[in-house]
PDB file of C-alpha atoms and ligand atoms in Angstrom:
ATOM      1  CA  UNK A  21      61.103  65.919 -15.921  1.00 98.00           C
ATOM      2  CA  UNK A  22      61.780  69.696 -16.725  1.00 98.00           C
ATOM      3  CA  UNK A  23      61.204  70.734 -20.384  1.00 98.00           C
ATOM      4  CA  UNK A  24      60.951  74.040 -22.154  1.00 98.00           C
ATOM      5  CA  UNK A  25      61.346  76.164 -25.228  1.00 99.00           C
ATOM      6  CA  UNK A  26      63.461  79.320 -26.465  1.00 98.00           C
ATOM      7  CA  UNK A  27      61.367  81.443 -28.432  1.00 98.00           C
ATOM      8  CA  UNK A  28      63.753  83.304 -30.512  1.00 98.00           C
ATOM      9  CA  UNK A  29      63.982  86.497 -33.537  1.00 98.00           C
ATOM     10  CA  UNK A  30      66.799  85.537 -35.486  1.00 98.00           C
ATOM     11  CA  UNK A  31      68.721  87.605 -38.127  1.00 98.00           C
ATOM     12  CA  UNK A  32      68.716  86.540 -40.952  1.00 98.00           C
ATOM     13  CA  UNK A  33      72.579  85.005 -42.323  1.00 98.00           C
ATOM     14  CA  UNK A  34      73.987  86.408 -38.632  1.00 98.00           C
ATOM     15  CA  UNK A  35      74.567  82.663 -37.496  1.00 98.00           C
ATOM     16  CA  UNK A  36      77.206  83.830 -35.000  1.00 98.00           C
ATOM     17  CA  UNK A  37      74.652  86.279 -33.793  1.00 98.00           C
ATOM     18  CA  UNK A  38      71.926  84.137 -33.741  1.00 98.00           C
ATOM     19  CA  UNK A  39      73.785  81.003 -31.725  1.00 98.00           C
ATOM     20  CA  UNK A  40      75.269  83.071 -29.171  1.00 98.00           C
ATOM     21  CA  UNK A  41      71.857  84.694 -27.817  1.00 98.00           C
ATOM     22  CA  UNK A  42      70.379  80.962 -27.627  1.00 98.00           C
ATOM     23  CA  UNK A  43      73.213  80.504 -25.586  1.00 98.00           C
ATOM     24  CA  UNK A  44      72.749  83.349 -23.684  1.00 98.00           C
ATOM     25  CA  UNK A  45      69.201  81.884 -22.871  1.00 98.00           C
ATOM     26  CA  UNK A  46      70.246  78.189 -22.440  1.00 98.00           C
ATOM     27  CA  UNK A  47      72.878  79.858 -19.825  1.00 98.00           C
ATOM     28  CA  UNK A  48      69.846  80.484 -17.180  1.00 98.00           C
ATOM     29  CA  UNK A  49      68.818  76.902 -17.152  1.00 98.00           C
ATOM     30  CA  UNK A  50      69.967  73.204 -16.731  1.00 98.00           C
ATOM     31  CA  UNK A  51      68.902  69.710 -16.299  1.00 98.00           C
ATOM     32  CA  UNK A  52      65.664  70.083 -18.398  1.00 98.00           C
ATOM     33  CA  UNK A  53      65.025  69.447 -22.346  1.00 98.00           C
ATOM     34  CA  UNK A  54      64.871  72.453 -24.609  1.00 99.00           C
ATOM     35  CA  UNK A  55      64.039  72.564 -28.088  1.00 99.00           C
ATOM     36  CA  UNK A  56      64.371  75.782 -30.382  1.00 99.00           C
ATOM     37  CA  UNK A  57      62.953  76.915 -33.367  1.00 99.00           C
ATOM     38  CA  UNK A  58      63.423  75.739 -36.887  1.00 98.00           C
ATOM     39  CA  UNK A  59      66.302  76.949 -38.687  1.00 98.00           C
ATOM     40  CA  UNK A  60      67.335  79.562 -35.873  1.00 98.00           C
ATOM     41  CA  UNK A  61      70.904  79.949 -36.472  1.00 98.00           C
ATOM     42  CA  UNK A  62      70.133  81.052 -40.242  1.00 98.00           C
ATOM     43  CA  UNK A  63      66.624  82.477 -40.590  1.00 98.00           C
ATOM     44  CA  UNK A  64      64.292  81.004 -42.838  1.00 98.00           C
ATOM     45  CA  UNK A  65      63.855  83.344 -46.213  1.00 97.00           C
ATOM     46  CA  UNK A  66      66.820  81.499 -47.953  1.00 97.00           C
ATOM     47  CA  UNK A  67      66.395  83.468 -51.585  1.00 95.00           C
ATOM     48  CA  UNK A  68      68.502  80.728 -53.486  1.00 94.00           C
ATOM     49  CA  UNK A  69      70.268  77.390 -53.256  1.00 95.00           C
ATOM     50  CA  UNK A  70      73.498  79.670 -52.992  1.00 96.00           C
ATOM     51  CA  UNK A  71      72.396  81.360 -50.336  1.00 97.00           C
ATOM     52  CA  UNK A  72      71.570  78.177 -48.221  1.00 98.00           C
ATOM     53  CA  UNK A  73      74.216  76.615 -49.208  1.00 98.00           C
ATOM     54  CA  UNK A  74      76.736  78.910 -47.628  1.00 98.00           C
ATOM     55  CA  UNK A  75      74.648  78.858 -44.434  1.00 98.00           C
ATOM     56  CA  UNK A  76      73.882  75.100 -44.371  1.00 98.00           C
ATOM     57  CA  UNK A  77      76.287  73.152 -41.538  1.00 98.00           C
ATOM     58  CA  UNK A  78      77.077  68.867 -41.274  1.00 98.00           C
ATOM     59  CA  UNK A  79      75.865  67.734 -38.428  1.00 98.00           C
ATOM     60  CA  UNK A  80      77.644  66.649 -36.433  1.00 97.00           C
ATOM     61  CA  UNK A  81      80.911  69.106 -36.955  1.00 95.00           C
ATOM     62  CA  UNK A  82      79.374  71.723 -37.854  1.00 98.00           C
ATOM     63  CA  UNK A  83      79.823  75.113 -35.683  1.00 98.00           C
ATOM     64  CA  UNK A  84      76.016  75.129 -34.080  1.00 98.00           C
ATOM     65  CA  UNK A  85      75.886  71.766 -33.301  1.00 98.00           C
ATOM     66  CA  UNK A  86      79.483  71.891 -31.627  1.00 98.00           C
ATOM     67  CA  UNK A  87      78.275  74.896 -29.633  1.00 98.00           C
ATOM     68  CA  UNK A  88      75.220  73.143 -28.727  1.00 98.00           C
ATOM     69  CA  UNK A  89      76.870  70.095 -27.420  1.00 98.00           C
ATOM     70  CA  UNK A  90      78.990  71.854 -25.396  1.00 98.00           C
ATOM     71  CA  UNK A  91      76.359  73.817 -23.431  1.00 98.00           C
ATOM     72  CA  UNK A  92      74.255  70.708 -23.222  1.00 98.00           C
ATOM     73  CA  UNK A  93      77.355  68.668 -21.415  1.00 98.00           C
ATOM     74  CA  UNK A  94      77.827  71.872 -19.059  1.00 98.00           C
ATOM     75  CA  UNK A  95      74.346  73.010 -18.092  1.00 98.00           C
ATOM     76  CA  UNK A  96      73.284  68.987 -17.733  1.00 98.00           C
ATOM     77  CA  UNK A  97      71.009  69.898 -20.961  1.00 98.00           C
ATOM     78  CA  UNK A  98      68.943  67.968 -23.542  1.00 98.00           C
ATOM     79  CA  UNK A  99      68.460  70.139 -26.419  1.00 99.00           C
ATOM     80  CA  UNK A 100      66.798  69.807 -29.753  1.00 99.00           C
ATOM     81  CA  UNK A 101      66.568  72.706 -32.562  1.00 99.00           C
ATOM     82  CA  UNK A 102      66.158  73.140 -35.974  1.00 98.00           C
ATOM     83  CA  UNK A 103      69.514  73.694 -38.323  1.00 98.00           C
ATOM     84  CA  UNK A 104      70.152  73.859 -42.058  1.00 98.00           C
ATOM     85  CA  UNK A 105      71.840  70.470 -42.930  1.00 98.00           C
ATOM     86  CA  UNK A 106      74.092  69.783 -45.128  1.00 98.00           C
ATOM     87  CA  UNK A 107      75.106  66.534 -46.472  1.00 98.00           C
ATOM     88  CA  UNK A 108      77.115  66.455 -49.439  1.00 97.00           C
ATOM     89  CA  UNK A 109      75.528  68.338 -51.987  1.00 96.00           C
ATOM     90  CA  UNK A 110      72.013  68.206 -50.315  1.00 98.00           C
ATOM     91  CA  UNK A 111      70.130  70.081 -47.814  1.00 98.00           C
ATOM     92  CA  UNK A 112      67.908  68.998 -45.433  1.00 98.00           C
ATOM     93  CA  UNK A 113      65.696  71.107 -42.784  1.00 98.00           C
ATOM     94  CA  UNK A 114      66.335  69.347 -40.101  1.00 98.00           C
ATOM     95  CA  UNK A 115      65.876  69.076 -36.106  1.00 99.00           C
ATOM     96  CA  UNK A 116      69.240  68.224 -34.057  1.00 99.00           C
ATOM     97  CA  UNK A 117      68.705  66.697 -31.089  1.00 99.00           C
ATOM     98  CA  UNK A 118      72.436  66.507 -28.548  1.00 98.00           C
ATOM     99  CA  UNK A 119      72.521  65.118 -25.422  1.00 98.00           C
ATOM    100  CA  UNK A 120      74.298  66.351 -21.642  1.00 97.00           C
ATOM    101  CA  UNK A 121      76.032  63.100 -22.968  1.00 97.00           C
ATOM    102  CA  UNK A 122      77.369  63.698 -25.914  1.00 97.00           C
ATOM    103  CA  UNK A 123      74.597  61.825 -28.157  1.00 98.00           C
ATOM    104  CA  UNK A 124      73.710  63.451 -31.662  1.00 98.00           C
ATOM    105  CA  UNK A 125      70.748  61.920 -33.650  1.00 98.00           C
ATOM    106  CA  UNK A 126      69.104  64.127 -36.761  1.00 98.00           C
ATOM    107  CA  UNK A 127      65.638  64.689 -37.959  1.00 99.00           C
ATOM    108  CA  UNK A 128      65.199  65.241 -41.314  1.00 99.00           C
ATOM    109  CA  UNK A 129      61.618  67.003 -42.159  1.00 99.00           C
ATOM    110  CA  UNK A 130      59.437  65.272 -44.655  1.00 98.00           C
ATOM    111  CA  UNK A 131      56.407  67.480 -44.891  1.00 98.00           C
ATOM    112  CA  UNK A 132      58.465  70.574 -46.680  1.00 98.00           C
ATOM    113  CA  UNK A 133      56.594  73.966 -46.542  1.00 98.00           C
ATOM    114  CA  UNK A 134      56.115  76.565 -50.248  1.00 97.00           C
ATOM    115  CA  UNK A 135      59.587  77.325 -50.772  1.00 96.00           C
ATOM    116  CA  UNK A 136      61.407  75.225 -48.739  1.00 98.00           C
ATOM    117  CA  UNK A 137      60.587  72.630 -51.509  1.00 97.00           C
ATOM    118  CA  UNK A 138      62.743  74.709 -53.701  1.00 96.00           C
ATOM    119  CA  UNK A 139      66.377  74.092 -51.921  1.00 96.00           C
ATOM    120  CA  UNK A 140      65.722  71.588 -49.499  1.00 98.00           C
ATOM    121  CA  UNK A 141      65.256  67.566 -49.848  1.00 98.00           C
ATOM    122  CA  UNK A 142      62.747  66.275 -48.223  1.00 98.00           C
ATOM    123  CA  UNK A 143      63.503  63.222 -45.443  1.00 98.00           C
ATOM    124  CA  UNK A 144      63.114  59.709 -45.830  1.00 98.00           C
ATOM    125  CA  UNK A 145      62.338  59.090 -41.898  1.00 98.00           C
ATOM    126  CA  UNK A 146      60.637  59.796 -38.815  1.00 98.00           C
ATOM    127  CA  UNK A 147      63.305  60.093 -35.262  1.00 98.00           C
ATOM    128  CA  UNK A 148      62.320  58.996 -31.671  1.00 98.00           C
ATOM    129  CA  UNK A 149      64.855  59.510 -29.101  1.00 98.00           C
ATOM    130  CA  UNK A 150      65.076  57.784 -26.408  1.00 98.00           C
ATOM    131  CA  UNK A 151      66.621  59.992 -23.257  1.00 97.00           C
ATOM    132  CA  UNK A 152      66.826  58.537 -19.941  1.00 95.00           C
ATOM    133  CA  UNK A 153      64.026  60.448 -18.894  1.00 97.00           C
ATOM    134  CA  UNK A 154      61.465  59.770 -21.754  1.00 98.00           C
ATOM    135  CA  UNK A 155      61.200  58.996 -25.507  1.00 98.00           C
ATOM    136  CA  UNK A 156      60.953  62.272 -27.571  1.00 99.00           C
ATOM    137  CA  UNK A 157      59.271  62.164 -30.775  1.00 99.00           C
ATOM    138  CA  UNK A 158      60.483  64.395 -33.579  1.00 99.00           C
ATOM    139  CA  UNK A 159      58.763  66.641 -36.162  1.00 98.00           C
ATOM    140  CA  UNK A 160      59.453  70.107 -37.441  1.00 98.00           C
ATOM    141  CA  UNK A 161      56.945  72.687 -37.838  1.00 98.00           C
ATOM    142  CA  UNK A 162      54.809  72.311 -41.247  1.00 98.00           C
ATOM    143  CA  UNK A 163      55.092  68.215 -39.876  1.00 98.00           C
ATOM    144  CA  UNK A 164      52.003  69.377 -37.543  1.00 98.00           C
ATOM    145  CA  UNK A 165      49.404  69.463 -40.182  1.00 98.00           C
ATOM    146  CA  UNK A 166      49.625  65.748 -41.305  1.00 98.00           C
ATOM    147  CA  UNK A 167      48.319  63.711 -38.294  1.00 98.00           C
ATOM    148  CA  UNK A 168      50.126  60.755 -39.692  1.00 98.00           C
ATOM    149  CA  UNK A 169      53.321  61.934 -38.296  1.00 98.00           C
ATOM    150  CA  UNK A 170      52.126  62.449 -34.397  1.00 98.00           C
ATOM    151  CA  UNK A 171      50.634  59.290 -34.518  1.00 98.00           C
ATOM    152  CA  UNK A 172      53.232  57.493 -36.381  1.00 98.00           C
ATOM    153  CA  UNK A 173      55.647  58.652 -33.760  1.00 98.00           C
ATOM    154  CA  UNK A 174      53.063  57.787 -30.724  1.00 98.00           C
ATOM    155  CA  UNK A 175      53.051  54.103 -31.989  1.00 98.00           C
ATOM    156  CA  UNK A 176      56.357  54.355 -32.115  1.00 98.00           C
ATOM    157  CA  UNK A 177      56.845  55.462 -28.179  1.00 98.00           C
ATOM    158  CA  UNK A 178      57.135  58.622 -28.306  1.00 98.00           C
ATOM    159  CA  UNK A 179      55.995  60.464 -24.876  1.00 98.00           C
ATOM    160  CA  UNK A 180      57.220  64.010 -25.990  1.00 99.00           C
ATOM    161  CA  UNK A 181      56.410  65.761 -29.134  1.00 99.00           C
ATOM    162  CA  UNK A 182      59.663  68.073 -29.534  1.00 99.00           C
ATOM    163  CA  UNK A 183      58.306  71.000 -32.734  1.00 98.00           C
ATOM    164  CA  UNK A 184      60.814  73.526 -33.775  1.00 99.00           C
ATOM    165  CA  UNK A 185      58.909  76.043 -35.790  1.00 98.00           C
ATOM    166  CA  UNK A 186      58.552  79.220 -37.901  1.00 98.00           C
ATOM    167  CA  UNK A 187      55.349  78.934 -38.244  1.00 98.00           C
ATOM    168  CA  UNK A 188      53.049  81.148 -40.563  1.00 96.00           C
ATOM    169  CA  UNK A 189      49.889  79.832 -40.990  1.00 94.00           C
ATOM    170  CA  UNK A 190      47.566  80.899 -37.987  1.00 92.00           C
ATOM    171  CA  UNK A 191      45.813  77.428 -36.861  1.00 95.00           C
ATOM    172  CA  UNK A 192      48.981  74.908 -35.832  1.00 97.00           C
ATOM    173  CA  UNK A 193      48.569  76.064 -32.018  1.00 98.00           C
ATOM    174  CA  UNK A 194      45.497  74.607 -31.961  1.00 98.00           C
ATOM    175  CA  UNK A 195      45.697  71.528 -34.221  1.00 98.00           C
ATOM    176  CA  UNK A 196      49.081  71.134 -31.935  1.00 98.00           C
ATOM    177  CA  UNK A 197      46.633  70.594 -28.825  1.00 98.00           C
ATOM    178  CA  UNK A 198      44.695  68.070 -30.679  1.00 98.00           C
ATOM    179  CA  UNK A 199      47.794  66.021 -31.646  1.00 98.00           C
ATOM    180  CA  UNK A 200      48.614  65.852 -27.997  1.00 98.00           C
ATOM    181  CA  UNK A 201      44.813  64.781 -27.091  1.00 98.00           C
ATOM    182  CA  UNK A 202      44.423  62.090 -29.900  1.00 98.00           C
ATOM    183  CA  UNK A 203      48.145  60.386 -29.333  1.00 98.00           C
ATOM    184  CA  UNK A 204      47.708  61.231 -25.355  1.00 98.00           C
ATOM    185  CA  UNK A 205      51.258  62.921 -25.609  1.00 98.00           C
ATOM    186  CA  UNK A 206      53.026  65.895 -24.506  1.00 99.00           C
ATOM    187  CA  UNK A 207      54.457  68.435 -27.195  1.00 99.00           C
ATOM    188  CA  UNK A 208      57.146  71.415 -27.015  1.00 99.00           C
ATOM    189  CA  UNK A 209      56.419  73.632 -30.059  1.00 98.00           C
ATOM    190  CA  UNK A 210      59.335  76.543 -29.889  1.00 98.00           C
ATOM    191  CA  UNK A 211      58.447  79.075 -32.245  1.00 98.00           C
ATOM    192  CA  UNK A 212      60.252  81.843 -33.827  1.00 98.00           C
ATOM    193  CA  UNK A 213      58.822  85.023 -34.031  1.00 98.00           C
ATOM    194  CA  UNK A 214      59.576  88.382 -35.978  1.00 97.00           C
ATOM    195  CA  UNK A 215      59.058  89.639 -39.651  1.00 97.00           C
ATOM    196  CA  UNK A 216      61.574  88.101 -42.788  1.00 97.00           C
ATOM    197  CA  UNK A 217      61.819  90.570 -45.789  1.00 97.00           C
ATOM    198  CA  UNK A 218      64.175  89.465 -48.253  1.00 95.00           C
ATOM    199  CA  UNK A 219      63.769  90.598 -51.891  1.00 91.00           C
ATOM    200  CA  UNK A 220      60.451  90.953 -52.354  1.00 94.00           C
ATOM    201  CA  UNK A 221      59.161  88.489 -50.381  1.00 94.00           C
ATOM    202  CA  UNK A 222      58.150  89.160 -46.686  1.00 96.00           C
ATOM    203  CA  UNK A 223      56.892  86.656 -44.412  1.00 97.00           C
ATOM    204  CA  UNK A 224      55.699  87.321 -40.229  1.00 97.00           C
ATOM    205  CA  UNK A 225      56.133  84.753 -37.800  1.00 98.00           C
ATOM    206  CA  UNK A 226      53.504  83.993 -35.548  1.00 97.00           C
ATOM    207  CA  UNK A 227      55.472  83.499 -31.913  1.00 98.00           C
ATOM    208  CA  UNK A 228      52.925  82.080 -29.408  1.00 98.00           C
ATOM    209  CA  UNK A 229      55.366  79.311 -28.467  1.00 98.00           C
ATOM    210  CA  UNK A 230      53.731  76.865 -25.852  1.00 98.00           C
ATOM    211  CA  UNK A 231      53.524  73.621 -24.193  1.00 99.00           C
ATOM    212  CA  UNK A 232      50.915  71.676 -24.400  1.00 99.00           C
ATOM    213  CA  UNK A 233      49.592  68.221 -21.918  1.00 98.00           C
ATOM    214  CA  UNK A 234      47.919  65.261 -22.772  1.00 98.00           C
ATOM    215  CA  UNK A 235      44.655  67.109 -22.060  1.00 98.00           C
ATOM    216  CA  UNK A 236      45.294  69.584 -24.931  1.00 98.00           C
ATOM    217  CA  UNK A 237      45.845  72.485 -21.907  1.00 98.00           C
ATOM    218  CA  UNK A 238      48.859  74.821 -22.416  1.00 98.00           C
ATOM    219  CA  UNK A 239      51.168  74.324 -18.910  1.00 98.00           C
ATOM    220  CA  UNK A 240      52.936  77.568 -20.413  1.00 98.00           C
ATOM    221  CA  UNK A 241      53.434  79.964 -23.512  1.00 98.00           C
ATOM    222  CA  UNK A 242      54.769  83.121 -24.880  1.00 98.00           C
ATOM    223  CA  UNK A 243      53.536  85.873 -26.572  1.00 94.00           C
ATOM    224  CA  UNK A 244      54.056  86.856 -29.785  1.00 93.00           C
ATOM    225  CA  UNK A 245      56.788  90.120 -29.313  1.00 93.00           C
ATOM    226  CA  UNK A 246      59.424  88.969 -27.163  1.00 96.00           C
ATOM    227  CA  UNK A 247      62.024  86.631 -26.886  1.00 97.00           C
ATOM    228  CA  UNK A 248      61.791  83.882 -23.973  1.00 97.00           C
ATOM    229  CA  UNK A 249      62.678  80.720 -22.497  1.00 98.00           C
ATOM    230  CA  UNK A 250      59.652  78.774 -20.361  1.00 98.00           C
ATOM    231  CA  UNK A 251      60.545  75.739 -18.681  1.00 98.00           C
ATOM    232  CA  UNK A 252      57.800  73.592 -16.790  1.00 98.00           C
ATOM    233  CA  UNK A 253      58.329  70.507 -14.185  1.00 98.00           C
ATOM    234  CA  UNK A 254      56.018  67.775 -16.305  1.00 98.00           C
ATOM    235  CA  UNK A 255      55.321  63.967 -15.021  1.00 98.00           C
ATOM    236  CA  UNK A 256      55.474  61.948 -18.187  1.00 98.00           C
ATOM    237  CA  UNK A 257      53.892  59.284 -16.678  1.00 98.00           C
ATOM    238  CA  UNK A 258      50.698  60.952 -17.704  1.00 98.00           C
ATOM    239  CA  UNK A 259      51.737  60.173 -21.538  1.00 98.00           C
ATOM    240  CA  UNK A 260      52.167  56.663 -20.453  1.00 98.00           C
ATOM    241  CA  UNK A 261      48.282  55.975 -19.650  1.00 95.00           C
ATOM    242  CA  UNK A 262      46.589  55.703 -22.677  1.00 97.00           C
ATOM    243  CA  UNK A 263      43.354  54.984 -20.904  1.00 97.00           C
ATOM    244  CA  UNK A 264      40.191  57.636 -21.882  1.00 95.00           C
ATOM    245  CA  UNK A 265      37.586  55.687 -19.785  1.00 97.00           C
ATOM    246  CA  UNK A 266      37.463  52.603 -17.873  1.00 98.00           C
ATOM    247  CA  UNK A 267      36.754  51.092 -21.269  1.00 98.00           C
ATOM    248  CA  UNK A 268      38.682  52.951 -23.870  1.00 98.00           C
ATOM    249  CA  UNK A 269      42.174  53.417 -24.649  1.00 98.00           C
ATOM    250  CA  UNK A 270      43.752  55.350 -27.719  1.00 97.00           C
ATOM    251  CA  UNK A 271      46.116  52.551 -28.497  1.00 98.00           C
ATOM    252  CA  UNK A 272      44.009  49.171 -27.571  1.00 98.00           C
ATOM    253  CA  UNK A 273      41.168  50.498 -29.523  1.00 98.00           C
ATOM    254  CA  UNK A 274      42.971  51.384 -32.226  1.00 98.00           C
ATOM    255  CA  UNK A 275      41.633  49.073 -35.842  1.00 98.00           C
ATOM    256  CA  UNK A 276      44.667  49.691 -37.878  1.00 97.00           C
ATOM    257  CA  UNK A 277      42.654  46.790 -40.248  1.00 97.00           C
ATOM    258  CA  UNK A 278      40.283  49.282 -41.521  1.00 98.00           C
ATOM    259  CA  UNK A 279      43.283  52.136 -42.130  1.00 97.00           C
ATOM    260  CA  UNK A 280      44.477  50.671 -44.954  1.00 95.00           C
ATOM    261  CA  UNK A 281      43.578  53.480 -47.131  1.00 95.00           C
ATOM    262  CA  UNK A 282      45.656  56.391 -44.950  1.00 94.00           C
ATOM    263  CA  UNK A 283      48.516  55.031 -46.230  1.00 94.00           C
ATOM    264  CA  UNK A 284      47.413  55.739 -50.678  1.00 95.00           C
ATOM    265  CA  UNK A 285      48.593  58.954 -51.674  1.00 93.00           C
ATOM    266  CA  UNK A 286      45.165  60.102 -52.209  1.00 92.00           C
ATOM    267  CA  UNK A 287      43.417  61.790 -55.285  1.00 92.00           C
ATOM    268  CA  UNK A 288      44.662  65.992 -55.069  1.00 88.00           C
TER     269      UNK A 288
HETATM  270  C1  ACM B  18      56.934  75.913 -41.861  1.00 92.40           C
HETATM  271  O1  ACM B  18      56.910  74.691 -42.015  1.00 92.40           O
HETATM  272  N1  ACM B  18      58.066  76.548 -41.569  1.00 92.40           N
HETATM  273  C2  ACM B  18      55.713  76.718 -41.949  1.00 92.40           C
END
């Protein structure tokens, strides 16, 4: 299975703009999964509900998700990336995944990040999808610091971790490889990178995309200036072996009896 990652610098509001150079990119590749970053055909420094509400698009219907499908069906393309929803008179950050086929299915991000709690609603759900080649589990970026949600999805098949991002905060690369380790997974964390000023708040984007094995190793990544698509040839069967030692396997050992208390809300 081929999978792989834009890592993009989108402009802010220039959705036209923004969609056509992931197109661009998605042009030099097929048959292979690709996910892109959170929110890259609007930017990320929404200053008001206004503002995101002009940019927000449905899904499906909307103009980035029609482009995408299109691309996917001619380049033989699984693609997931991260969009501002909207559904009635909510918004959701979400992660679209289309298939080569024609297949839409939306994750809506629960974990919300500072001021995304502000305009967005946060989702009710967690989204694996199952592709012909393996089951992709969904999460977008601030998702990565509550190991609930890896695992969760793990349980519930997933082989794949697919992580649109605009990440900030400097330690998800690393937590990321211990996701993969403890659910014995692959993930695809597409990052955007880049500096957001809008008003007076400014926020830089930490790039570094990468894909990580079930060992925690990268198999590929970028840096943090440029734009780039990776791809990588992967054998998922290594996310189906669950075995650590002759003796040990992540989900047979599991004693969900004692985990009772993971799922209170927890003193703050
Ligand atoms: C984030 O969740 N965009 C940091």
């Amino acid at each position: 299975m081929r999978i792989g990652f834009l890592q993009l610098r989108p402009k802010f509001g220039a959705v036209k703009t923004n969609v056509r150079k992931a197109l661009n990119l998605l042009d030099k590749v097929s048959e292979a999964t690709i996910v892109i970053p959170e929110l890259f055909n609007t930017g990320y420094l929404f200053r008001n509900e206004e503002e995101l509400a002009s940019l927000a698009e449905k899904v499906p219907g909307g103009y980035t998700t029609s482009e995408m499908k299109k691309i996917a069906k001619r380049k033989n393309l699984n693609i997931v990336f991260g969009i501002a929803e909207k559904v009635g008179r909510k918004f959701y950050n979400s992660s679209v995944f289309v298939s080569s086929k024609g297949k839409v299915e939306v994750y809506r991000k629960v974990h919300l990040f500072d001021r995304e709690k502000l305009f967005f609603t946060r989702g009710q759900s967690f989204k694996v999808v199952t592709t012909g080649e393996a089951k992709l589990g969904m999460m977008v970026c601030f998702d990565w610091i509550f190991p609930e949600v890896s695992r969760l999805l793990m349980i519930q098949g997933a082989e794949v971790l697919c992580h649109p991002c605009n990440l900030i905060l400097p330690y998800a690369h690393d937590a990321i490889k211990t996701r993969c380790v403890e659910n014995g997974v692959f993930a695809i964390m597409a990052n955007r990178i880049g500096t957001e000023r809008r008003g007076t708040i400014s926020l830089t984007f930490t790039g570094g995309s990468q894909i990580v094995n079930p060992k925690g190793e990268v198999l590929t990544s970028a840096g943090d200036r440029s734009e780039s698509l990776k791809v990588v040839e992967i054998d998922v069967e290594e996310a189906r072996n669950k075995n650590i030692t002759p003796h040990n396997n992540i989900i047979a050992d599991r004693f969900p009896p004692l985990y009772k208390a993971i799922t209170l809300k927890g003193k703050r």
